[in-house]
């Protein structure tokens, strides 16, 4: 016999805010959507509703209610945490739970009697565990999802619909309980169908002819029939390997060996589940003197492509730790992976000159170990006229996969070898034109020059800039670009 | 859409006609060199080769030994930057050579360019310190049996007999618009010559070129 439990947290966004800030318990709270003009109320606690606050009200209108309300902006992270806590309350009691929406969880309640007693006892236990998680949940138990939800909505705390009584309990319930689409809701309104009982009484064949399978499904739900199995929610897998040490390590090589062990175990687990990781995090707990609190150093890196290759992970980790070794002996270490599923793809037949993702990840990791993270990537030009402004992005496996044409539009462009950073220069002027340059070892008379070419930007910010550029030719034939920002001359680069 | 005639470069400018034969000149699985003094056009040639390769859909890597590469200039030359892996070795030439070796050995890049040209303000034509013959033999072996064209760009010939092809770039007169007082730098003329080729018994004759020589004007 099928039994479904529904855990329902009314006014969920407000409940999540109260859960995150214990001082709000029992106080009139409204949650605002700051992205909308007027900062509208999108959720209100029961205490605020008792003061006459309604959804859609502006912040000013809500605060004008007698007694006053407390306003908080919506924090999605609080809601995610609260939803996770609610799902975990369900999972503690049943191996199968389904996430039904914000503040709403179904669980398979069949066969739990031997563990938790009869259904009211199970419901009380669920309510208590939710309270322990600082969530004011209501619990409904019935033979179908719709009936369990109805029971949870109508009760103040817990309600159980006896087996076989779903249809009778559902009859007077409003049809909106079925989460109808807008079109379906309008159609039922036109027909004058307002309760589930009225929908259940419609001739099934005629309903199917007019509304198709969706109509038949809705009617079955209205009759308390719920054949669809629960869509089980699984907690996100935690890929973490840690090592506590009995002795403190003050040498990098043994530390690398232990990290390698962790990386191999972690990558083995990822590979076994056909997963890869697109982010790795590591941390080391450092030994402390007596009386001091142990410190922890940590870091994270993103491989160029999701990987489960321990060698590639260790190449980056070695480079990172070798560049900045721990300042004290290490007493514990942790390596975590953020798993992603990488769809299988076939190598293109004309794939000459393109590395496989695995080779790419490994090679890039080794090069990072040589030059350091942040010194390798695909250059991306930023939307500014400021010279030399760019950022580096990780090379993705899809790079170079045939974009671009055949090169018909190539131009022979004179390249500038940039000085990074631009070198301070001493420039002598005659008649406003540069005639002699001295910048580090580059010095000599200027035999030809053209300019100034002015560029400027961000004049509306504190970081405004202006630059007058000159192209110059030295007597030895060197072509360079100078820039003058109003006070200082800089050598921006050499044309080559 | 028609392009206004005034916006087109004069005939003989750039690499339009010569790029294909230049690409063919650099052998796969071998080490090649582009050598030339400061302001001779070597970096412009490298940029053009990268642009040609990326525009054709290949993945290329540039190991920048002096952190002087200008991506905006490469984009202006037609390069697809998404296909360019830029390695900034921060003036550590040994790390740059090791990085180029790893990239070439992977065989996944159509072109790997190791730019060992001196820093723009460093004394010209100085031999990079710490790079012995073993470095070039290692690089040559890394590229062997791969489809990668490994190109070293430097101020002078460094790789000795490890280089299968050496392309020398010489400076020609820059072109200034306006006389007697220049109003704008228009471009730079370069002469390129294959001075050593182990793969061609007769060096390729470029269109518009003579023997194994090219005359190119890079425009600003």
XYZ file of C-alpha atoms in Angstrom:
716
model
C 0.000 0.000 0.000
C 1.335 3.361 -1.011
C 1.817 6.038 1.647
C 3.278 9.454 0.925
C 4.394 12.073 3.407
C 4.560 15.754 2.592
C 6.880 18.085 4.480
C 5.724 21.634 3.880
C 7.287 24.856 5.153
C 4.777 27.689 4.693
C 6.101 31.119 3.694
C 9.368 29.447 2.808
C 11.518 32.473 1.934
C 10.621 34.079 5.259
C 11.245 30.816 7.111
C 14.677 30.544 5.447
C 15.519 34.103 6.537
C 14.429 33.371 10.108
C 16.480 30.167 10.067
C 19.563 32.166 9.112
C 18.924 34.909 11.689
C 17.594 33.564 14.953
C 16.693 37.017 16.249
C 13.774 37.121 13.807
C 11.866 34.221 15.397
C 8.282 35.223 16.142
C 8.639 38.702 14.653
C 6.741 40.170 11.678
C 9.160 39.683 8.796
C 8.820 40.548 5.122
C 11.223 39.448 2.404
C 11.843 41.933 -0.388
C 12.858 41.552 -3.993
C 15.443 44.277 -4.420
C 15.642 43.709 -8.161
C 12.188 45.157 -8.727
C 11.414 48.853 -8.580
C 9.760 49.783 -5.324
C 11.278 46.758 -3.564
C 8.203 44.577 -3.505
C 7.270 42.116 -0.780
C 7.688 38.582 -2.141
C 7.156 36.725 1.135
C 5.838 37.528 4.565
C 5.831 35.569 7.795
C 2.547 34.635 9.461
C 3.088 37.426 12.031
C 3.498 40.001 9.246
C 0.418 38.717 7.446
C -1.514 39.093 10.662
C -0.617 42.786 10.517
C -2.162 43.065 7.060
C 0.938 42.695 4.929
C 0.255 41.061 1.574
C 2.520 39.906 -1.226
C 3.261 42.461 -3.934
C 3.136 45.367 -1.481
C 5.964 47.879 -1.666
C 8.460 48.083 1.163
C 7.128 51.496 2.149
C 3.542 50.224 2.330
C 4.594 47.216 4.406
C 6.515 49.345 6.865
C 3.546 51.678 7.201
C 1.454 48.885 8.758
C 0.646 49.525 12.387
C 3.176 47.809 14.601
C 5.830 47.900 11.897
C 7.540 45.016 10.181
C 11.130 43.914 9.773
C 12.391 43.920 6.186
C 15.059 41.652 4.771
C 16.292 41.210 1.229
C 16.010 37.829 -0.360
C 19.165 35.731 0.014
C 19.081 32.715 -2.333
C 21.871 31.006 -0.375
C 19.676 30.940 2.742
C 16.868 29.306 0.790
C 19.202 26.721 -0.725
C 20.507 25.842 2.740
C 16.986 25.621 4.166
C 15.817 23.423 1.300
C 18.811 21.148 1.798
C 18.013 20.887 5.505
C 14.391 19.984 4.739
C 15.467 17.290 2.293
C 17.849 15.889 4.889
C 15.022 15.716 7.441
C 13.128 13.563 4.939
C 16.170 11.432 4.183
C 16.730 10.682 7.845
C 13.343 8.932 7.885
C 12.964 7.467 4.418
C 15.386 6.308 1.739
C 13.283 7.950 -0.981
C 12.490 11.640 -0.943
C 11.414 13.910 -3.775
C 12.063 17.630 -4.034
C 8.712 19.171 -4.962
C 9.652 22.840 -4.886
C 10.777 25.512 -2.454
C 9.856 24.380 1.045
C 8.101 21.235 -0.116
C 9.382 17.667 0.076
C 7.647 14.310 -0.421
C 8.863 11.115 1.149
C 7.941 7.487 0.790
C 6.239 6.706 4.100
C 5.299 3.101 3.369
C 6.738 0.451 5.664
C 8.214 2.837 8.228
C 5.957 1.643 11.049
C 8.491 -0.828 12.430
C 11.032 1.969 12.762
C 9.002 4.932 13.923
C 5.649 3.580 15.091
C 2.283 4.489 13.600
C 1.715 7.342 11.174
C 0.899 10.062 13.713
C 4.112 9.137 15.543
C 6.064 9.400 12.288
C 4.446 12.760 11.536
C 5.259 14.087 15.013
C 8.825 12.921 14.619
C 9.133 14.667 11.241
C 7.762 17.904 12.676
C 10.197 17.712 15.580
C 13.210 16.989 13.380
C 12.278 19.906 11.134
C 12.049 22.136 14.195
C 15.483 20.917 15.246
C 16.657 22.104 11.840
C 14.954 25.455 12.624
C 12.231 24.968 10.045
C 8.525 25.308 11.005
C 7.338 22.413 8.861
C 3.859 20.926 8.626
C 3.425 17.266 7.793
C 0.673 15.533 5.865
C 0.418 11.779 5.319
C -1.837 10.223 2.684
C -1.962 7.726 -0.160
C -1.074 10.230 -2.887
C 1.075 13.311 -3.298
C -1.889 15.637 -3.844
C -3.730 14.394 -0.776
C -0.567 14.572 1.363
C 0.014 18.125 0.204
C -3.612 19.030 0.913
C -3.343 17.556 4.389
C -0.133 19.493 5.070
C -1.665 22.736 3.833
C -4.819 22.432 5.864
C -3.246 21.461 9.155
C -1.439 23.623 11.661
C 1.103 20.923 12.398
C 0.341 17.388 11.225
C -2.498 15.506 9.593
C -2.937 11.923 8.415
C -5.537 10.847 5.857
C -6.427 7.186 6.484
C -5.739 4.693 3.693
C -8.500 4.716 1.056
C -9.898 8.071 2.163
C -7.923 10.273 -0.192
C -10.729 10.817 -2.705
C -13.223 11.851 -0.021
C -10.781 14.308 1.538
C -9.873 15.765 -1.829
C -13.450 16.409 -3.011
C -13.933 19.847 -1.444
C -10.370 21.008 -2.117
C -9.879 23.813 -4.661
C -8.682 22.762 -8.072
C -5.658 25.088 -7.786
C -4.090 22.381 -5.594
C -3.113 20.572 -8.794
C -0.624 23.268 -9.958
C -2.488 23.769 -13.210
C -1.042 25.539 -16.205
C -2.571 28.935 -16.920
C -4.413 27.627 -19.955
C -5.809 24.651 -18.078
C -6.875 26.809 -15.141
C -8.747 29.159 -17.517
C -10.445 26.245 -19.227
C -11.676 24.740 -15.954
C -12.827 28.189 -14.838
C -14.847 28.520 -18.065
C -16.415 25.138 -17.392
C -17.255 26.137 -13.822
C -15.047 23.444 -12.276
C -13.752 24.798 -8.973
C -13.140 21.794 -6.727
C -11.343 18.517 -7.165
C -14.623 16.682 -6.543
C -16.230 18.416 -9.520
C -13.251 17.433 -11.686
C -13.353 13.850 -10.411
C -17.030 13.574 -11.332
C -16.564 14.568 -14.992
C -17.001 11.733 -17.505
C -13.477 10.441 -18.108
C -13.900 9.682 -21.807
C -15.252 13.122 -22.653
C -12.535 14.775 -20.596
C -9.881 12.824 -22.507
C -11.412 13.850 -25.830
C -11.236 17.514 -24.862
C -8.020 17.738 -22.848
C -6.050 14.676 -23.931
C -3.799 12.696 -21.585
C -3.193 15.753 -19.379
C -6.910 15.909 -18.596
C -6.970 12.225 -17.682
C -3.901 12.683 -15.470
C -5.448 15.622 -13.614
C -8.682 13.727 -13.080
C -6.789 10.742 -11.667
C -4.992 13.069 -9.247
C -8.315 14.606 -8.227
C -9.601 11.097 -7.436
C -6.578 10.445 -5.196
C -4.863 8.187 -7.742
C -1.140 8.851 -7.999
C 0.609 6.142 -9.984
C 3.813 8.089 -10.733
C 6.687 6.862 -8.567
C 8.702 9.302 -6.511
C 11.565 10.968 -8.329
C 14.238 10.306 -5.734
C 16.543 13.105 -4.674
C 20.096 12.148 -3.884
C 22.428 14.291 -1.858
C 25.218 15.708 -3.996
C 28.205 13.357 -3.792
C 31.101 14.634 -1.751
C 34.444 13.981 -3.349
C 36.967 14.606 -0.662
C 40.054 12.787 0.501
C 41.816 13.762 3.669
C 44.779 12.612 5.652
C 45.430 13.276 9.330
C 49.070 12.830 10.262
C 50.466 11.455 13.484
C 53.587 13.501 12.894
C 54.114 16.907 11.354
C 55.645 17.102 7.873
C 58.107 19.905 7.285
C 59.366 18.741 3.891
C 57.610 19.207 0.574
C 58.429 15.866 -1.025
C 56.653 13.677 1.571
C 53.765 16.154 1.449
C 53.580 15.707 -2.336
C 53.591 11.937 -1.851
C 50.606 12.142 0.504
C 48.752 14.524 -1.804
C 49.474 12.139 -4.673
C 47.847 9.306 -2.709
C 44.804 11.494 -2.046
C 44.658 12.594 -5.692
C 44.838 9.013 -6.926
C 42.032 7.900 -4.600
C 39.913 10.916 -5.480
C 40.458 10.549 -9.217
C 39.799 6.817 -8.955
C 36.418 7.527 -7.362
C 35.609 10.088 -10.044
C 36.578 7.719 -12.828
C 34.543 4.883 -11.298
C 31.434 7.051 -11.550
C 32.314 8.288 -15.054
C 32.823 11.788 -13.688
C 35.524 14.393 -13.957
C 36.211 17.458 -11.839
C 36.285 21.025 -13.059
C 37.657 22.431 -9.814
C 39.975 21.111 -7.151
C 40.410 22.553 -3.674
C 43.156 21.724 -1.241
C 43.982 22.707 2.294
C 46.740 21.992 4.797
C 46.485 22.372 8.549
C 49.706 23.741 9.973
C 51.305 22.763 13.245
C 50.916 25.321 16.013
C 52.938 26.048 19.094
C 51.359 25.061 22.416
C 48.582 27.469 23.257
C 48.141 28.663 19.660
C 45.254 27.817 17.380
C 46.310 25.723 14.373
C 46.253 27.699 11.116
C 45.070 26.383 7.778
C 46.282 27.312 4.320
C 44.176 26.487 1.315
C 43.788 27.088 -2.371
C 41.892 26.021 -5.458
C 42.604 25.561 -9.113
C 40.569 24.995 -12.232
C 41.986 22.557 -14.788
C 41.745 23.625 -18.455
C 39.318 20.794 -19.056
C 37.464 18.670 -16.488
C 39.786 15.851 -15.566
C 40.148 12.756 -13.415
C 43.853 12.398 -14.067
C 45.790 12.351 -10.811
C 49.013 13.259 -12.643
C 47.469 16.416 -14.079
C 46.100 17.404 -10.672
C 49.420 16.831 -8.974
C 51.339 18.804 -11.589
C 49.401 21.933 -10.672
C 49.420 21.202 -6.948
C 53.176 20.667 -6.969
C 53.724 23.958 -8.765
C 51.431 25.808 -6.380
C 52.974 24.437 -3.206
C 56.530 24.744 -4.533
C 55.913 28.400 -5.355
C 54.537 29.121 -1.882
C 55.530 26.361 0.542
C 53.619 26.083 3.837
C 55.128 28.350 6.479
C 55.049 25.595 9.126
C 54.942 21.834 9.344
C 51.745 20.220 8.037
C 49.627 18.056 10.331
C 46.630 17.339 8.062
C 45.719 17.734 4.425
C 42.510 17.672 2.405
C 41.865 17.467 -1.326
C 38.370 18.071 -2.702
C 36.960 17.809 -6.213
C 33.905 19.425 -7.730
C 32.453 16.700 -9.928
C 30.908 17.255 -13.345
C 29.683 14.800 -15.907
C 31.584 15.102 -19.156
C 29.631 13.870 -22.154
C 31.509 11.430 -24.331
C 32.537 12.877 -27.648
C 34.165 11.464 -30.710
C 37.414 12.902 -31.919
C 36.919 14.641 -35.265
C 38.299 12.804 -38.256
C 40.168 15.909 -39.390
C 41.499 16.506 -35.902
C 45.091 17.177 -36.907
C 46.623 19.804 -34.700
C 44.039 19.439 -31.932
C 44.885 17.706 -28.691
C 42.636 15.245 -26.961
C 41.118 16.746 -23.794
C 43.173 14.362 -21.691
C 46.444 15.254 -23.377
C 45.581 18.923 -23.249
C 44.815 18.839 -19.531
C 48.010 17.000 -18.733
C 50.223 19.170 -20.924
C 48.729 22.414 -19.702
C 49.085 21.284 -16.090
C 52.772 20.580 -16.642
C 53.335 23.923 -18.316
C 51.534 25.638 -15.424
C 53.938 23.878 -13.115
C 56.771 25.555 -15.042
C 55.485 29.076 -15.507
C 52.999 29.307 -12.668
C 49.220 29.602 -12.714
C 47.960 32.812 -14.250
C 50.695 32.911 -16.883
C 49.020 30.703 -19.399
C 45.750 30.870 -21.251
C 43.785 32.204 -24.145
C 44.106 35.991 -24.437
C 40.799 37.825 -24.353
C 40.711 41.491 -25.321
C 38.627 43.663 -23.057
C 36.125 46.214 -24.274
C 38.297 49.264 -23.756
C 40.684 51.444 -25.734
C 43.272 51.372 -22.957
C 46.428 49.906 -24.534
C 47.459 46.391 -23.563
C 44.332 45.593 -21.544
C 43.453 41.931 -21.623
C 42.800 38.895 -19.495
C 43.724 35.248 -19.798
C 41.070 32.565 -19.863
C 41.623 28.837 -19.538
C 42.095 26.991 -22.781
C 39.092 24.784 -23.385
C 39.091 21.497 -25.206
C 36.821 23.016 -27.843
C 39.308 25.725 -28.724
C 40.589 25.614 -32.235
C 37.817 23.317 -33.347
C 37.491 24.761 -36.761
C 36.491 28.317 -36.027
C 37.747 30.925 -38.401
C 37.763 30.916 -42.119
C 40.461 29.981 -44.538
C 42.554 32.994 -43.856
C 41.409 35.076 -46.833
C 41.148 38.190 -44.695
C 44.624 38.023 -43.219
C 46.547 41.227 -43.213
C 50.264 41.744 -42.918
C 50.148 43.879 -39.822
C 53.220 45.439 -38.258
C 53.507 43.825 -34.824
C 54.321 45.721 -31.668
C 56.514 44.022 -29.101
C 55.091 45.429 -25.898
C 57.092 46.459 -22.874
C 55.332 45.022 -19.844
C 55.197 47.227 -17.899
C 55.914 50.233 -20.158
C 59.433 51.524 -19.512
C 59.948 55.044 -18.220
C 61.716 57.089 -20.884
C 63.561 60.369 -21.092
C 62.525 62.223 -24.207
C 63.956 65.508 -25.458
C 61.580 67.693 -27.418
C 62.235 70.405 -29.982
C 59.247 72.323 -31.239
C 56.935 69.912 -29.418
C 58.334 66.895 -31.272
C 60.525 64.189 -29.733
C 64.107 64.293 -31.010
C 66.001 62.079 -28.580
C 65.041 58.984 -26.581
C 66.642 57.250 -23.646
C 64.848 54.224 -22.183
C 67.077 51.760 -20.335
C 69.571 50.467 -22.887
C 67.637 51.878 -25.808
C 68.951 55.346 -26.584
C 69.630 57.540 -29.548
C 68.479 60.421 -31.679
C 65.028 60.224 -33.199
C 65.186 60.769 -36.960
C 61.448 60.594 -37.705
C 58.319 60.816 -35.601
C 54.578 61.073 -36.066
C 51.996 61.976 -33.516
C 50.549 62.660 -31.110
C 47.640 60.236 -31.372
C 45.455 60.756 -28.348
C 43.488 57.983 -26.666
C 41.592 58.387 -23.423
C 38.916 56.690 -21.415
C 37.100 56.170 -18.139
C 36.901 59.933 -17.681
C 33.793 59.319 -15.630
C 35.738 57.236 -13.078
C 38.656 57.802 -10.743
C 40.666 55.496 -12.995
C 40.474 57.916 -15.962
C 43.428 57.832 -18.303
C 44.769 59.743 -21.263
C 47.700 58.918 -23.484
C 49.358 60.771 -26.379
C 51.124 58.243 -28.553
C 54.044 58.874 -30.883
C 55.584 56.560 -33.461
C 59.314 57.202 -33.639
C 62.279 55.960 -35.635
C 65.716 55.981 -34.025
C 68.897 56.552 -35.932
C 69.780 52.827 -35.735
C 66.527 51.956 -37.498
C 64.581 50.891 -34.391
C 60.883 51.760 -34.623
C 59.134 52.385 -31.339
C 55.963 53.689 -29.794
C 56.126 56.309 -27.075
C 53.299 57.448 -24.856
C 52.941 60.601 -22.829
C 50.284 60.722 -20.126
C 50.656 64.439 -19.461
C 53.565 64.116 -17.068
C 55.598 61.014 -17.893
C 57.028 59.568 -21.063
C 56.804 55.810 -21.459
C 58.166 53.430 -24.049
C 55.169 51.233 -24.879
C 56.975 48.900 -27.221
C 59.084 48.292 -30.280
C 57.669 47.646 -33.725
C 59.108 44.464 -35.111
C 29.773 44.471 -49.595
C 32.367 46.235 -51.658
C 35.396 47.624 -49.894
C 36.430 51.130 -50.733
C 39.560 51.103 -52.846
C 41.267 53.586 -50.572
C 41.100 51.115 -47.669
C 42.959 48.370 -49.511
C 46.704 48.136 -49.054
C 48.868 48.718 -52.090
C 49.979 45.619 -54.040
C 52.856 43.774 -52.420
C 51.877 44.699 -48.870
C 51.534 41.998 -46.236
C 51.646 38.288 -46.701
C 48.460 37.801 -48.701
C 50.096 36.087 -51.616
C 52.980 34.473 -49.810
C 51.444 33.016 -46.659
C 50.613 29.638 -48.131
C 54.089 29.057 -49.515
C 55.615 30.300 -46.264
C 53.504 27.865 -44.266
C 54.665 25.066 -46.531
C 58.264 26.097 -45.999
C 58.129 25.318 -42.263
C 58.402 21.536 -41.946
C 56.167 19.516 -39.633
C 57.868 17.588 -36.872
C 60.964 19.756 -37.161
C 62.538 22.730 -35.493
C 62.669 25.912 -37.553
C 64.051 29.325 -36.803
C 63.066 32.888 -37.646
C 65.992 35.185 -36.947
C 66.295 38.891 -37.317
C 67.388 42.012 -35.468
C 65.102 44.426 -33.651
C 62.521 46.167 -35.859
C 63.215 43.870 -38.792
C 59.728 42.345 -38.991
C 60.312 38.964 -37.327
C 57.481 39.413 -34.822
C 55.181 40.554 -37.625
C 55.998 37.361 -39.513
C 55.312 35.241 -36.413
C 52.013 37.057 -35.877
C 51.030 36.468 -39.492
C 51.848 32.775 -39.266
C 49.817 32.439 -36.063
C 46.961 34.323 -37.682
C 47.027 32.119 -40.761
C 47.095 28.912 -38.721
C 44.349 29.920 -36.270
C 42.152 31.280 -39.027
C 42.359 27.852 -40.646
C 41.064 26.285 -37.420
C 44.289 24.948 -35.938
C 45.313 25.210 -32.307
C 48.621 27.005 -31.804
C 50.804 27.855 -28.831
C 53.062 30.835 -28.334
C 55.670 30.585 -25.601
C 56.625 34.165 -24.929
C 60.093 34.423 -23.443
C 60.022 38.187 -22.914
C 56.306 38.799 -22.302
C 56.152 41.098 -25.322
C 53.343 39.551 -27.394
C 50.534 41.925 -28.311
C 47.224 40.017 -28.650
C 45.438 43.104 -29.991
C 47.902 43.252 -32.884
C 47.432 39.540 -33.531
C 43.664 40.015 -33.610
C 44.126 42.898 -36.046
C 46.200 40.578 -38.219
C 43.255 38.169 -38.370
C 44.227 35.685 -35.641
C 41.477 33.760 -33.871
C 42.658 34.315 -30.316
C 40.435 31.512 -29.003
C 42.760 29.075 -30.716
C 45.923 30.568 -29.295
C 47.484 29.330 -26.078
C 49.741 32.095 -24.794
C 52.391 31.031 -22.301
C 54.080 33.939 -20.517
C 57.371 32.631 -19.278
C 58.281 35.875 -17.540
C 61.771 36.213 -19.030
C 62.792 32.784 -17.696
C 64.180 31.361 -20.891
C 64.892 27.902 -19.473
C 61.234 27.618 -18.397
C 60.166 28.885 -21.816
C 62.208 26.200 -23.552
C 60.870 23.475 -21.256
C 57.307 24.681 -21.851
C 57.826 24.667 -25.630
C 59.271 21.177 -25.368
C 56.215 19.914 -23.465
C 53.792 21.559 -25.868
C 55.624 20.211 -28.917
C 55.900 16.733 -27.431
C 52.132 16.602 -26.823
C 51.635 16.718 -30.582
C 48.330 18.482 -30.098
C 49.299 21.877 -31.450
C 49.698 22.605 -35.135
C 52.264 25.296 -34.380
C 54.382 25.932 -31.308
C 56.279 29.217 -31.478
C 59.034 29.831 -28.943
C 59.779 33.535 -28.881
C 63.260 34.107 -27.502
C 63.695 37.584 -28.921
C 65.305 39.948 -26.526
C 63.246 42.187 -24.321
C 62.347 45.323 -26.323
C 64.722 47.478 -24.314
C 67.479 44.917 -23.750
C 70.799 45.315 -25.555
C 70.220 44.009 -29.057
C 71.604 40.811 -30.490
C 72.772 39.418 -27.140
C 72.849 35.631 -27.030
C 70.289 34.343 -24.494
C 72.200 33.000 -21.499
C 71.941 29.428 -20.318
C 70.720 27.865 -23.542
C 73.224 25.305 -24.760
C 73.245 22.881 -27.647
C 71.427 20.297 -25.532
C 68.404 22.603 -25.386
C 68.022 22.622 -29.157
C 68.556 18.888 -29.508
C 65.850 18.325 -26.876
C 63.466 20.660 -28.684
C 64.189 19.017 -32.007
C 63.482 15.582 -30.541
C 60.311 16.805 -28.841
C 58.834 17.833 -32.175
C 59.996 14.729 -34.034
C 57.227 12.329 -35.114
C 54.538 14.878 -34.293
C 52.512 17.001 -36.720
C 53.721 20.106 -34.904
C 55.751 22.853 -36.528
C 58.108 24.109 -33.831
C 59.429 27.577 -34.596
C 61.990 29.518 -32.570
C 62.012 33.278 -33.046
C 65.199 34.982 -31.909
C 67.476 37.858 -32.731
C 70.153 35.524 -34.017
C 70.624 31.942 -35.130
C 70.714 29.836 -31.967
C 69.743 26.272 -32.724
C 72.727 25.324 -34.845
C 72.322 22.108 -36.777
C 69.134 21.234 -34.867
C 67.185 23.685 -37.014
C 65.795 22.182 -40.193
C 64.980 25.606 -41.584
C 66.351 29.042 -40.868
C 64.507 32.067 -42.177
C 66.409 35.317 -41.864
C 64.497 38.577 -41.671
C 66.196 41.841 -42.566
C 65.001 45.332 -41.986
C 64.110 47.527 -44.939
C 63.239 51.182 -44.701
C 60.110 52.102 -42.770
C 57.399 53.874 -44.744
C 56.337 57.256 -43.469
C 53.463 59.176 -44.931
C 54.098 62.863 -45.471
C 57.291 64.643 -46.475
C 59.422 66.282 -45.379
C 57.660 66.129 -42.041
C 56.181 62.643 -41.380
C 52.495 62.613 -40.582
C 51.982 58.906 -40.017
C 53.957 55.671 -39.862
C 52.523 53.549 -42.640
C 54.541 50.393 -42.326
C 57.850 48.607 -42.405
C 59.560 46.771 -45.229
C 61.201 43.403 -44.581
C 63.280 41.077 -46.657
C 63.027 37.417 -45.754
C 65.325 34.719 -46.983
C 65.596 31.011 -46.323
C 69.257 30.707 -45.462
C 69.156 27.069 -44.472
C 66.762 24.293 -45.369
C 67.255 20.645 -44.695
C 63.915 19.654 -46.123
C 64.051 21.327 -49.529
C 66.854 20.591 -51.964
C 65.595 23.658 -53.805
C 63.986 26.222 -51.505
C 60.401 27.070 -52.488
C 59.980 29.949 -54.831
C 57.377 32.281 -53.399
C 54.860 34.088 -55.558
C 56.132 37.578 -56.049
C 59.489 36.481 -54.687
C 62.834 35.667 -56.253
C 64.589 32.387 -55.463
C 64.153 31.880 -51.725
C 63.608 35.552 -50.928
C 60.497 37.501 -50.024
C 59.974 41.221 -49.904
C 57.132 42.098 -47.575
C 55.736 45.339 -46.224
C 53.990 45.199 -42.859
C 51.465 47.954 -42.492
C 50.495 49.644 -39.317
